[in-house]
């Protein structure tokens, strides 16, 4: 069964534009309407023919939708919900793709207490942002985590699940609070660490920035990809998932201090043991198709 | 002019085997002799026809060499120098490829006080190790840092430089101590951070290891590549470059604490400003050909 016939996407950045491409590619009979608060983004979206229709107001985009997906940064979710509140059809399902769920669900519930809500967070992305960064295959073989609040209509959940399956994603169900903890370690902590180390490297006196760039193939460049991600979105993620991020940072700092101590005291055995454990994780990630098996991420060497 | 005619490579891991492949591919008239302390590695090297000759002892491998390159882990450099001391021809040049130079040069000097030494550290690698991990194009368009001690014969330096140019590398000259500082930030700090975060993620109670693996595409998987690097080599690097690594760790920790504080106090402006700065570095790395411009490291999405 076709889960939806008229889908509205609000927020046409990397995720919103990828969703538009994917729905038009894999569910070509569905009508896709788009809206973005930025006139420049709407203009680009029209020029590249991203959706069947781009509306100038959020309200106009949802009037005949059976599914509305909010793809704005976490800090803009509440405002986006307010902007559609008067026009959202009673039977429409509301979804959003935020990387942190508990506080976002609560914020939207304040504005739309009775809406049927099925949040769906695709664990996929690239370091690029904006309406031209999207592509139809972004979600292929990636996980999409559904975090419906307790008591949500099971048919609504099944319809959102079917949509994501059709555009190539694998589905996982999770309680919103647990989702936020899982993402804190698999995504939020890596981003804050990457942003930090790239900042540290650009602030040295004894080593020039040009040296850091030249010799980045020694390992540093792997961190720069995610440290080039959208600053607005990531500011919002850290503020919206504060408690879980701080908890993971605390654990990370303890572990780093332990290795730092092993270096200071010349404890080679402790270092070797730790470094041997971490290879197994990479192997599993490759076996489960979540990364490339080619050495060096398959980078070209010529 | 052909810089060398008989090159010996001691230590046939990723770098040693890549050197063998590269020399045979780009300087086919040069005779390449190899040795590794491990009988298993020698057997594999013979089976894959890595060198023109593989000798069972280190001494036998150097008797007619005009260049000997030590490609063993930092902790094995002194022992490798001792193993060739009696047989090394007086006119041969000695090189080594360690990722930290000052302490290694000093250790080799103790054993071979009069040797002409031109260390050459190629800033290139993959997460794979062993004699089968090497390939001829590993050094293409990567930087190779030469750190000859003061007073080294300029002709010897020029010959080693020519060799690396012929196998595709760009050359930079550096004082050993400065090299160690540059590598501490561009390579050693990223590795210790990556090893730490992968360890932290595998030790949680509330989030299972299977969840970490499944949802690693959120950012975590970028860290796992370098955390899968050779444990022996990295143990040795941290011990041999202790002071510079501890200095960089101290700076990193201060910067992380500052961002952590911004998250705790909800200082969105400080986070946004920091996250905006770090994009420029990634852009420069791509412009200078030290990484792939394709989004997501060019990973496949289908």
Coordinates of C-alpha atoms in Angstrom, one line a residue:
Chain A
X1 CA 0.0 0.0 0.0
X2 CA 1.2 3.5 -0.8
X3 CA 1.6 5.1 2.7
X4 CA 1.0 8.7 1.7
X5 CA 0.0 10.6 -1.4
X6 CA 0.8 14.3 -0.5
X7 CA 4.0 14.9 1.5
X8 CA 5.1 18.3 2.7
X9 CA 8.8 18.9 3.6
X10 CA 9.5 22.0 5.7
X11 CA 13.2 23.0 5.8
X12 CA 15.1 22.2 2.5
X13 CA 18.7 21.7 3.7
X14 CA 20.7 18.5 3.3
X15 CA 18.1 16.2 4.9
X16 CA 15.0 17.9 3.5
X17 CA 16.3 18.1 -0.1
X18 CA 17.5 14.5 0.1
X19 CA 14.0 13.4 1.2
X20 CA 12.5 15.3 -1.7
X21 CA 14.9 13.6 -4.2
X22 CA 14.3 10.2 -2.6
X23 CA 10.5 10.4 -2.6
X24 CA 10.4 11.6 -6.2
X25 CA 12.8 8.9 -7.2
X26 CA 11.3 5.9 -5.4
X27 CA 7.6 7.0 -4.9
X28 CA 7.1 9.0 -8.1
X29 CA 3.3 9.2 -7.7
X30 CA 3.5 11.1 -4.4
X31 CA 3.1 14.8 -4.7
X32 CA 5.9 16.6 -2.8
X33 CA 5.4 20.2 -1.6
X34 CA 8.3 22.1 0.0
X35 CA 8.8 25.2 2.0
X36 CA 11.8 26.9 3.6
X37 CA 11.8 30.0 5.7
X38 CA 14.6 31.5 3.6
X39 CA 13.6 33.1 0.3
X40 CA 17.0 32.3 -1.1
X41 CA 16.6 28.6 -0.4
X42 CA 13.1 28.6 -1.9
X43 CA 14.5 30.3 -5.0
X44 CA 17.2 27.6 -5.4
X45 CA 14.7 24.8 -4.7
X46 CA 12.5 26.2 -7.5
X47 CA 15.4 26.6 -9.9
X48 CA 16.6 23.0 -9.4
X49 CA 13.0 21.7 -9.5
X50 CA 13.4 20.0 -6.1
X51 CA 9.6 19.6 -5.4
X52 CA 6.3 19.6 -7.3
X53 CA 5.5 22.8 -5.6
X54 CA 7.4 25.3 -3.4
X55 CA 5.1 27.6 -1.3
X56 CA 6.1 31.0 0.1
X57 CA 4.4 30.4 3.5
X58 CA 4.6 27.3 5.8
X59 CA 0.8 27.4 6.2
X60 CA 0.1 27.1 2.5
X61 CA 2.5 24.1 2.2
X62 CA 0.5 21.9 4.6
X63 CA -3.1 22.6 3.7
X64 CA -3.7 19.3 1.8
X65 CA -0.8 17.2 3.2
X66 CA -1.3 13.7 4.6
X67 CA 2.3 13.8 6.0
X68 CA 4.3 16.8 7.1
X69 CA 8.0 16.4 7.8
X70 CA 9.9 19.1 9.6
X71 CA 13.6 19.1 8.6
X72 CA 14.7 22.3 10.2
X73 CA 17.5 22.6 12.8
X74 CA 16.4 21.5 16.3
X75 CA 16.2 25.2 17.5
X76 CA 13.7 26.0 14.7
X77 CA 11.3 23.0 15.3
X78 CA 9.0 24.8 17.7
X79 CA 8.7 27.9 15.4
X80 CA 8.0 25.6 12.4
X81 CA 5.3 23.9 14.4
X82 CA 3.7 27.3 15.2
X83 CA 3.9 28.4 11.6
X84 CA 1.8 25.4 10.4
X85 CA -0.5 25.1 13.5
X86 CA -3.5 26.9 12.0
X87 CA -3.4 25.1 8.6
X88 CA -2.4 21.5 9.5
X89 CA -5.3 19.1 8.6
X90 CA -6.5 17.2 11.6
X91 CA -5.8 13.8 10.0
X92 CA -2.3 14.7 8.8
X93 CA 0.6 13.0 10.5
X94 CA 3.5 15.1 11.7
X95 CA 7.1 13.9 11.6
X96 CA 10.5 15.5 12.2
X97 CA 14.1 14.4 11.6
X98 CA 15.9 15.9 14.6
X99 CA 19.1 14.2 15.9
X100 CA 17.8 14.7 19.5
X101 CA 14.2 13.8 20.2
X102 CA 13.0 14.1 23.8
X103 CA 13.2 17.9 24.1
X104 CA 12.0 18.4 20.5
X105 CA 8.9 16.3 21.0
X106 CA 8.1 18.2 24.1
X107 CA 8.5 21.5 22.4
X108 CA 6.2 20.6 19.5
X109 CA 3.6 19.1 21.8
X110 CA 3.3 22.5 23.5
X111 CA 2.2 24.0 20.2
X112 CA 0.3 21.1 18.8
X113 CA -0.9 19.0 21.8
X114 CA -3.3 16.8 19.8
X115 CA -1.3 16.0 16.6
X116 CA -0.4 12.5 15.6
X117 CA 3.4 12.6 15.8
X118 CA 5.9 10.0 14.4
X119 CA 9.4 11.4 14.6
X120 CA 11.9 9.6 12.3
X121 CA 15.6 10.4 12.5
X122 CA 17.7 9.1 9.6
X123 CA 21.2 8.4 10.8
X124 CA 22.8 9.6 7.6
X125 CA 24.3 12.7 6.3
X126 CA 27.3 14.3 4.7
X127 CA 29.4 17.3 5.7
X128 CA 27.6 19.5 3.1
X129 CA 24.5 21.6 3.8
X130 CA 21.8 23.4 1.9
X131 CA 19.2 22.6 -0.8
X132 CA 21.8 21.6 -3.4
X133 CA 23.6 19.1 -1.1
X134 CA 20.8 16.5 -1.1
X135 CA 20.7 13.4 -3.2
X136 CA 18.2 10.5 -3.5
X137 CA 20.4 7.7 -2.3
X138 CA 21.5 9.3 1.0
X139 CA 19.3 6.9 3.1
X140 CA 20.1 3.7 1.3
X141 CA 21.1 1.0 3.8
X142 CA 21.3 3.6 6.6
X143 CA 19.2 3.3 9.8
X144 CA 16.2 5.4 10.4
X145 CA 15.2 5.6 14.1
X146 CA 11.5 6.1 14.8
X147 CA 10.7 7.5 18.2
X148 CA 6.9 7.8 18.5
X149 CA 5.7 8.9 21.9
X150 CA 3.8 6.3 23.9
X151 CA 0.3 5.8 22.8
X152 CA 0.8 6.8 19.2
X153 CA -1.6 5.1 16.7
X154 CA 0.2 2.0 15.4
X155 CA -1.2 2.5 11.9
X156 CA 0.4 6.0 11.7
X157 CA 3.7 4.4 12.8
X158 CA 3.4 1.7 10.2
X159 CA 2.8 4.3 7.4
X160 CA 5.9 6.3 8.3
X161 CA 7.9 3.1 8.6
X162 CA 6.8 2.1 5.1
X163 CA 7.8 5.4 3.6
X164 CA 11.3 5.1 5.0
X165 CA 11.6 1.5 3.9
X166 CA 10.7 2.5 0.3
X167 CA 13.5 5.1 0.2
X168 CA 16.0 2.5 1.2
X169 CA 16.4 2.8 5.0
X170 CA 16.4 0.1 7.7
X171 CA 14.0 0.8 10.6
X172 CA 14.6 0.8 14.3
X173 CA 12.1 1.7 17.0
X174 CA 13.4 3.5 20.1
X175 CA 12.2 5.3 23.2
X176 CA 13.0 9.1 22.7
X177 CA 15.3 9.3 25.8
X178 CA 17.2 6.2 24.8
X179 CA 17.6 7.5 21.2
X180 CA 19.1 10.7 22.6
X181 CA 21.7 8.7 24.6
X182 CA 22.6 6.5 21.6
X183 CA 23.0 9.5 19.4
X184 CA 25.1 11.3 22.1
X185 CA 27.8 8.7 21.8
X186 CA 27.5 7.8 18.1
X187 CA 27.1 11.3 16.7
X188 CA 27.1 14.2 19.1
X189 CA 30.3 13.3 21.0
X190 CA 32.3 12.6 17.8
X191 CA 31.2 16.0 16.4
X192 CA 32.1 18.0 19.5
X193 CA 35.5 16.2 19.7
X194 CA 36.1 16.9 15.9
X195 CA 35.2 20.6 16.3
X196 CA 37.5 20.9 19.2
X197 CA 40.6 19.3 17.7
X198 CA 40.3 21.2 14.5
X199 CA 40.1 24.4 16.6
X200 CA 43.1 23.4 18.7
X201 CA 45.2 22.7 15.6
X202 CA 44.3 26.1 14.1
X203 CA 45.3 28.0 17.2
X204 CA 49.0 27.0 17.7
X205 CA 51.9 29.3 17.8
X206 CA 54.8 26.9 17.0
X207 CA 53.0 25.0 14.2
X208 CA 51.6 27.1 11.4
X209 CA 48.1 26.5 9.9
X210 CA 49.8 25.8 6.6
X211 CA 51.8 23.0 8.2
X212 CA 48.6 21.5 9.7
X213 CA 46.9 21.5 6.3
X214 CA 49.9 20.1 4.4
X215 CA 50.5 17.2 6.8
X216 CA 46.9 16.4 7.5
X217 CA 47.1 13.0 5.8
X218 CA 48.7 11.8 9.1
X219 CA 45.3 11.4 10.6
X220 CA 44.0 15.0 11.2
X221 CA 42.0 15.2 7.9
X222 CA 39.6 12.4 9.1
X223 CA 38.3 14.8 11.8
X224 CA 37.9 17.8 9.5
X225 CA 35.0 16.2 7.5
X226 CA 32.5 16.2 10.4
X227 CA 33.9 19.5 11.7
X228 CA 32.7 21.1 8.5
X229 CA 29.1 20.2 9.2
X230 CA 26.4 22.9 9.5
X231 CA 27.2 25.2 12.5
X232 CA 23.6 26.2 13.2
X233 CA 22.3 22.6 13.3
X234 CA 25.1 21.5 15.6
X235 CA 24.8 24.4 18.0
X236 CA 21.1 23.4 18.4
X237 CA 21.9 19.7 18.8
X238 CA 24.3 20.3 21.7
X239 CA 21.8 22.7 23.4
X240 CA 18.8 20.4 22.9
X241 CA 20.6 17.2 24.1
X242 CA 22.7 18.8 26.8
X243 CA 22.5 16.2 29.6
X244 CA 23.4 13.2 27.5
X245 CA 26.2 15.1 25.7
X246 CA 27.7 16.2 29.0
X247 CA 27.5 12.7 30.4
X248 CA 29.4 11.3 27.4
X249 CA 31.9 14.1 27.6
X250 CA 32.6 13.2 31.2
X251 CA 33.2 9.6 30.3
X252 CA 35.4 10.5 27.4
X253 CA 37.5 12.9 29.5
X254 CA 38.1 10.2 32.1
X255 CA 39.2 7.7 29.5
X256 CA 41.5 10.3 27.9
X257 CA 43.1 11.1 31.2
X258 CA 43.8 7.5 31.8
X259 CA 45.6 7.1 28.4
X260 CA 47.4 10.5 29.0
X261 CA 48.7 9.1 32.3
X262 CA 49.9 5.9 30.6
X263 CA 51.9 8.0 28.1
X264 CA 53.4 10.2 30.9
X265 CA 54.5 7.1 32.9
X266 CA 55.6 5.2 29.9
X267 CA 53.1 2.3 30.4
X268 CA 53.4 0.7 27.0
X269 CA 51.4 -2.3 28.0
X270 CA 48.3 -0.3 28.9
X271 CA 48.5 1.6 25.6
X272 CA 49.0 -1.6 23.6
X273 CA 46.0 -3.3 25.2
X274 CA 43.7 -0.3 24.6
X275 CA 44.8 0.1 21.0
X276 CA 44.3 -3.6 20.3
X277 CA 40.6 -3.6 21.5
X278 CA 39.5 -0.8 19.2
X279 CA 40.2 -2.7 15.9
X280 CA 37.3 -5.1 16.5
X281 CA 34.8 -2.2 16.4
X282 CA 35.9 -1.0 13.0
X283 CA 35.7 -4.6 11.6
X284 CA 32.1 -4.9 12.8
X285 CA 31.1 -1.5 11.3
X286 CA 32.4 -2.7 7.9
X287 CA 30.8 -6.1 8.2
X288 CA 27.4 -4.5 8.9
X289 CA 27.7 -2.3 5.8
X290 CA 27.9 1.0 7.7
X291 CA 31.3 1.9 6.2
X292 CA 33.6 1.3 3.3
X293 CA 36.0 -1.7 3.5
X294 CA 38.5 -0.1 1.1
X295 CA 41.5 1.2 3.0
X296 CA 41.7 4.9 3.7
X297 CA 37.9 5.2 3.2
X298 CA 38.5 4.3 -0.5
X299 CA 40.4 7.6 -1.0
X300 CA 42.2 7.9 -4.3
X301 CA 46.0 7.6 -4.2
X302 CA 46.9 8.9 -7.6
Chain B
X1 CA 70.6 10.8 -12.2
X2 CA 69.5 7.5 -10.6
X3 CA 70.0 8.2 -6.8
X4 CA 70.6 4.6 -5.7
X5 CA 71.1 1.2 -7.4
X6 CA 70.7 -1.2 -4.4
X7 CA 68.1 -0.4 -1.8
X8 CA 67.5 -2.4 1.3
X9 CA 64.2 -2.2 3.2
X10 CA 64.2 -3.5 6.8
X11 CA 60.7 -4.0 8.2
X12 CA 58.1 -5.1 5.7
X13 CA 54.8 -3.7 7.1
X14 CA 52.6 -1.1 5.4
X15 CA 55.3 1.5 4.8
X16 CA 58.1 -1.0 4.0
X17 CA 56.0 -3.0 1.6
X18 CA 54.6 0.1 -0.1
X19 CA 58.2 1.4 -0.6
X20 CA 59.1 -1.9 -2.2
X21 CA 56.2 -1.8 -4.5
X22 CA 56.8 1.9 -5.3
X23 CA 60.5 1.5 -6.0
X24 CA 59.9 -1.5 -8.3
X25 CA 57.2 0.3 -10.1
X26 CA 58.8 3.7 -10.6
X27 CA 62.6 2.8 -10.5
X28 CA 62.5 -0.7 -12.1
X29 CA 66.3 -0.9 -12.5
X30 CA 67.0 -0.6 -8.8
X31 CA 67.6 -3.8 -7.0
X32 CA 65.4 -4.1 -3.8
X33 CA 66.4 -6.3 -1.0
X34 CA 64.1 -6.9 2.0
X35 CA 64.3 -8.2 5.5
X36 CA 61.9 -8.6 8.4
X37 CA 62.6 -10.0 11.8
X38 CA 59.4 -12.1 11.6
X39 CA 59.8 -15.4 9.7
X40 CA 56.0 -15.3 8.8
X41 CA 56.4 -11.9 7.3
X42 CA 59.4 -13.0 5.3
X43 CA 57.4 -16.0 4.0
X44 CA 54.5 -13.8 2.9
X45 CA 57.0 -11.3 1.3
X46 CA 58.6 -14.1 -0.7
X47 CA 55.2 -15.6 -1.7
X48 CA 53.9 -12.2 -3.1
X49 CA 57.3 -11.5 -4.7
X50 CA 57.6 -8.2 -2.8
X51 CA 61.4 -7.7 -3.4
X52 CA 64.1 -9.0 -5.7
X53 CA 65.6 -10.8 -2.6
X54 CA 64.5 -11.4 0.9
X55 CA 67.2 -12.3 3.4
X56 CA 66.9 -14.3 6.6
X57 CA 69.2 -12.0 8.5
X58 CA 69.3 -8.2 8.7
X59 CA 73.1 -8.3 8.2
X60 CA 72.9 -10.2 4.9
X61 CA 70.3 -7.7 3.6
X62 CA 72.7 -4.7 3.8
X63 CA 76.1 -6.0 2.6
X64 CA 75.9 -4.4 -0.8
X65 CA 73.3 -1.7 -0.3
X66 CA 73.9 2.0 -1.1
X67 CA 70.7 2.9 0.8
X68 CA 69.2 1.2 3.8
X69 CA 65.7 2.2 5.0
X70 CA 64.5 1.1 8.4
X71 CA 60.7 0.8 8.4
X72 CA 60.2 -0.9 11.8
X73 CA 58.1 0.6 14.6
X74 CA 59.8 3.3 16.6
X75 CA 60.5 1.0 19.5
X76 CA 62.4 -1.4 17.2
X77 CA 64.7 1.2 15.5
X78 CA 67.6 0.9 17.8
X79 CA 67.6 -3.0 17.7
X80 CA 67.4 -2.8 13.9
X81 CA 70.4 -0.5 13.8
X82 CA 72.3 -2.9 16.0
X83 CA 71.4 -5.8 13.8
X84 CA 73.0 -4.2 10.7
X85 CA 75.9 -2.4 12.5
X86 CA 78.6 -5.0 11.6
X87 CA 77.6 -5.3 7.9
X88 CA 76.6 -1.9 6.9
X89 CA 79.0 -0.6 4.1
X90 CA 80.8 2.6 5.1
X91 CA 79.5 4.5 2.1
X92 CA 75.8 3.4 2.5
X93 CA 73.3 6.0 3.5
X94 CA 70.9 5.1 6.4
X95 CA 67.3 6.3 6.4
X96 CA 64.2 5.6 8.5
X97 CA 60.6 6.4 8.2
X98 CA 59.5 7.0 11.9
X99 CA 56.6 9.3 12.7
X100 CA 58.8 10.9 15.5
X101 CA 62.4 11.8 14.8
X102 CA 64.4 13.4 17.6
X103 CA 64.5 10.4 20.0
X104 CA 64.9 7.9 17.2
X105 CA 67.8 9.7 15.6
X106 CA 69.5 9.9 19.0
X107 CA 68.9 6.1 19.6
X108 CA 70.4 5.2 16.2
X109 CA 73.3 7.5 16.7
X110 CA 74.3 5.6 19.9
X111 CA 74.7 2.5 17.8
X112 CA 76.0 4.0 14.6
X113 CA 77.8 7.2 15.6
X114 CA 79.4 7.8 12.2
X115 CA 76.7 6.8 9.7
X116 CA 75.4 9.2 7.1
X117 CA 71.8 9.5 8.1
X118 CA 68.9 11.0 6.2
X119 CA 65.6 10.2 7.9
X120 CA 62.5 10.6 5.6
X121 CA 59.0 10.3 7.1
X122 CA 56.2 9.9 4.5
X123 CA 53.0 11.5 5.9
X124 CA 50.9 8.8 4.3
X125 CA 49.3 5.5 5.4
X126 CA 46.1 3.5 5.7
X127 CA 44.6 1.8 8.7
X128 CA 45.9 -1.6 7.4
X129 CA 49.2 -3.2 8.4
X130 CA 51.5 -6.0 7.3
X131 CA 53.3 -6.9 4.1
X132 CA 50.1 -7.4 2.1
X133 CA 48.8 -3.9 3.0
X134 CA 51.3 -2.0 0.9
X135 CA 50.7 -0.6 -2.6
X136 CA 52.9 1.4 -5.0
X137 CA 50.8 4.6 -5.1
X138 CA 50.6 5.2 -1.3
X139 CA 53.0 8.2 -1.5
X140 CA 51.6 9.9 -4.6
X141 CA 51.0 13.6 -3.9
X142 CA 51.7 13.0 -0.2
X143 CA 54.3 14.9 1.7
X144 CA 57.6 13.3 2.8
X145 CA 59.5 15.2 5.5
X146 CA 63.2 14.9 5.5
X147 CA 64.9 15.6 8.9
X148 CA 68.6 15.2 8.4
X149 CA 70.7 16.1 11.5
X150 CA 72.7 19.3 11.2
X151 CA 75.9 18.8 9.2
X152 CA 74.7 16.0 7.0
X153 CA 76.3 15.8 3.6
X154 CA 74.1 17.8 1.2
X155 CA 74.6 15.3 -1.6
X156 CA 73.3 12.5 0.6
X157 CA 70.2 14.6 1.3
X158 CA 69.7 15.3 -2.4
X159 CA 69.9 11.6 -3.3
X160 CA 67.2 10.6 -0.7
X161 CA 65.1 13.6 -1.8
X162 CA 65.3 12.4 -5.5
X163 CA 64.2 8.9 -4.5
X164 CA 61.1 10.1 -2.8
X165 CA 60.3 12.5 -5.7
X166 CA 60.5 9.6 -8.1
X167 CA 57.9 7.6 -6.2
X168 CA 55.5 10.5 -6.2
X169 CA 56.0 12.4 -2.9
X170 CA 56.4 16.1 -2.3
X171 CA 59.4 17.0 -0.2
X172 CA 59.7 19.2 2.9
X173 CA 62.8 19.8 5.0
X174 CA 62.4 20.1 8.8
X175 CA 64.4 20.2 12.0
X176 CA 63.7 16.9 13.9
X177 CA 62.3 18.7 16.9
X178 CA 59.9 20.8 14.8
X179 CA 58.9 17.7 12.8
X180 CA 57.9 16.0 16.1
X181 CA 55.7 19.0 17.1
X182 CA 54.0 19.2 13.7
X183 CA 53.3 15.4 13.8
X184 CA 52.1 15.6 17.4
X185 CA 49.2 17.8 16.3
X186 CA 48.5 16.5 12.7
X187 CA 48.8 12.8 13.5
X188 CA 49.6 11.7 17.1
X189 CA 46.8 13.7 18.8
X190 CA 44.2 12.6 16.3
X191 CA 45.2 9.0 16.9
X192 CA 45.1 9.1 20.7
X193 CA 41.7 10.9 20.6
X194 CA 40.3 8.4 18.1
X195 CA 41.5 5.5 20.2
X196 CA 40.0 7.0 23.3
X197 CA 36.5 7.7 21.8
X198 CA 36.2 4.3 20.3
X199 CA 37.1 2.8 23.7
X200 CA 34.6 5.1 25.5
X201 CA 31.9 4.0 23.1
X202 CA 32.5 0.3 23.7
X203 CA 32.4 0.6 27.5
X204 CA 28.9 1.9 28.0
X205 CA 26.2 0.2 30.1
X206 CA 23.2 2.0 28.8
X207 CA 24.0 1.9 25.1
X208 CA 25.0 -1.5 23.6
X209 CA 28.0 -2.1 21.4
X210 CA 25.6 -3.3 18.7
X211 CA 23.8 0.1 18.8
X212 CA 27.1 1.9 18.5
X213 CA 28.0 -0.1 15.4
X214 CA 24.5 0.2 13.8
X215 CA 24.3 4.0 14.2
X216 CA 27.9 4.8 13.6
X217 CA 27.1 6.7 10.3
X218 CA 26.1 9.6 12.6
X219 CA 29.8 10.5 12.9
X220 CA 31.5 7.8 15.0
X221 CA 32.7 5.7 12.1
X222 CA 35.0 8.5 10.9
X223 CA 37.1 7.9 14.1
X224 CA 37.2 4.1 13.8
X225 CA 39.4 4.2 10.7
X226 CA 42.5 5.5 12.5
X227 CA 41.7 3.7 15.7
X228 CA 42.2 0.5 13.7
X229 CA 45.8 1.3 13.0
X230 CA 48.7 -0.9 14.2
X231 CA 48.8 -1.0 18.0
X232 CA 52.5 -1.7 18.3
X233 CA 53.5 1.2 16.1
X234 CA 51.2 3.6 17.9
X235 CA 52.3 2.5 21.4
X236 CA 55.9 3.2 20.3
X237 CA 55.0 6.6 18.8
X238 CA 53.4 7.9 21.9
X239 CA 56.3 6.8 24.1
X240 CA 58.9 8.2 21.7
X241 CA 57.2 11.5 21.3
X242 CA 55.9 11.9 24.8
X243 CA 56.6 15.6 25.5
X244 CA 55.0 16.9 22.3
X245 CA 52.0 14.6 22.6
X246 CA 51.4 15.6 26.3
X247 CA 51.7 19.3 25.3
X248 CA 49.0 18.9 22.5
X249 CA 46.8 16.9 24.8
X250 CA 46.9 19.7 27.4
X251 CA 45.8 22.2 24.8
X252 CA 43.1 20.0 23.4
X253 CA 41.7 19.4 26.9
X254 CA 41.6 23.1 27.7
X255 CA 39.7 23.8 24.4
X256 CA 37.3 20.9 25.1
X257 CA 36.6 22.2 28.6
X258 CA 35.7 25.6 27.1
X259 CA 33.2 24.1 24.7
X260 CA 31.8 21.8 27.4
X261 CA 31.2 24.9 29.6
X262 CA 29.4 26.6 26.7
X263 CA 27.1 23.6 26.3
X264 CA 26.4 23.5 30.1
X265 CA 25.6 27.2 30.3
X266 CA 23.6 27.2 27.0
X267 CA 26.0 29.7 25.3
X268 CA 24.8 29.1 21.7
X269 CA 26.8 32.0 20.3
X270 CA 30.2 30.7 21.5
X271 CA 29.3 27.3 20.0
X272 CA 28.2 28.8 16.7
X273 CA 31.4 30.9 16.4
X274 CA 33.6 28.0 17.1
X275 CA 31.8 25.7 14.6
X276 CA 31.9 28.3 11.9
X277 CA 35.7 28.7 12.1
X278 CA 36.5 25.0 11.5
X279 CA 34.9 24.8 8.0
X280 CA 37.7 26.8 6.4
X281 CA 40.4 24.3 7.4
X282 CA 38.6 21.5 5.6
X283 CA 38.3 23.6 2.5
X284 CA 42.0 24.3 2.5
X285 CA 42.9 20.6 2.9
X286 CA 40.8 19.7 -0.1
X287 CA 42.2 22.6 -2.2
X288 CA 45.7 21.4 -1.5
X289 CA 44.9 17.9 -2.6
X290 CA 45.3 16.3 0.8
X291 CA 41.7 14.9 0.9
X292 CA 38.8 13.9 -1.3
X293 CA 36.4 16.7 -2.3
X294 CA 33.5 14.2 -2.7
X295 CA 31.0 14.5 0.2
X296 CA 31.3 11.8 2.9
X297 CA 34.9 10.9 1.7
X298 CA 33.4 9.7 -1.5
X299 CA 31.7 6.8 0.3
X300 CA 29.1 4.9 -1.8
X301 CA 25.5 5.4 -0.9
X302 CA 24.0 2.5 -2.7

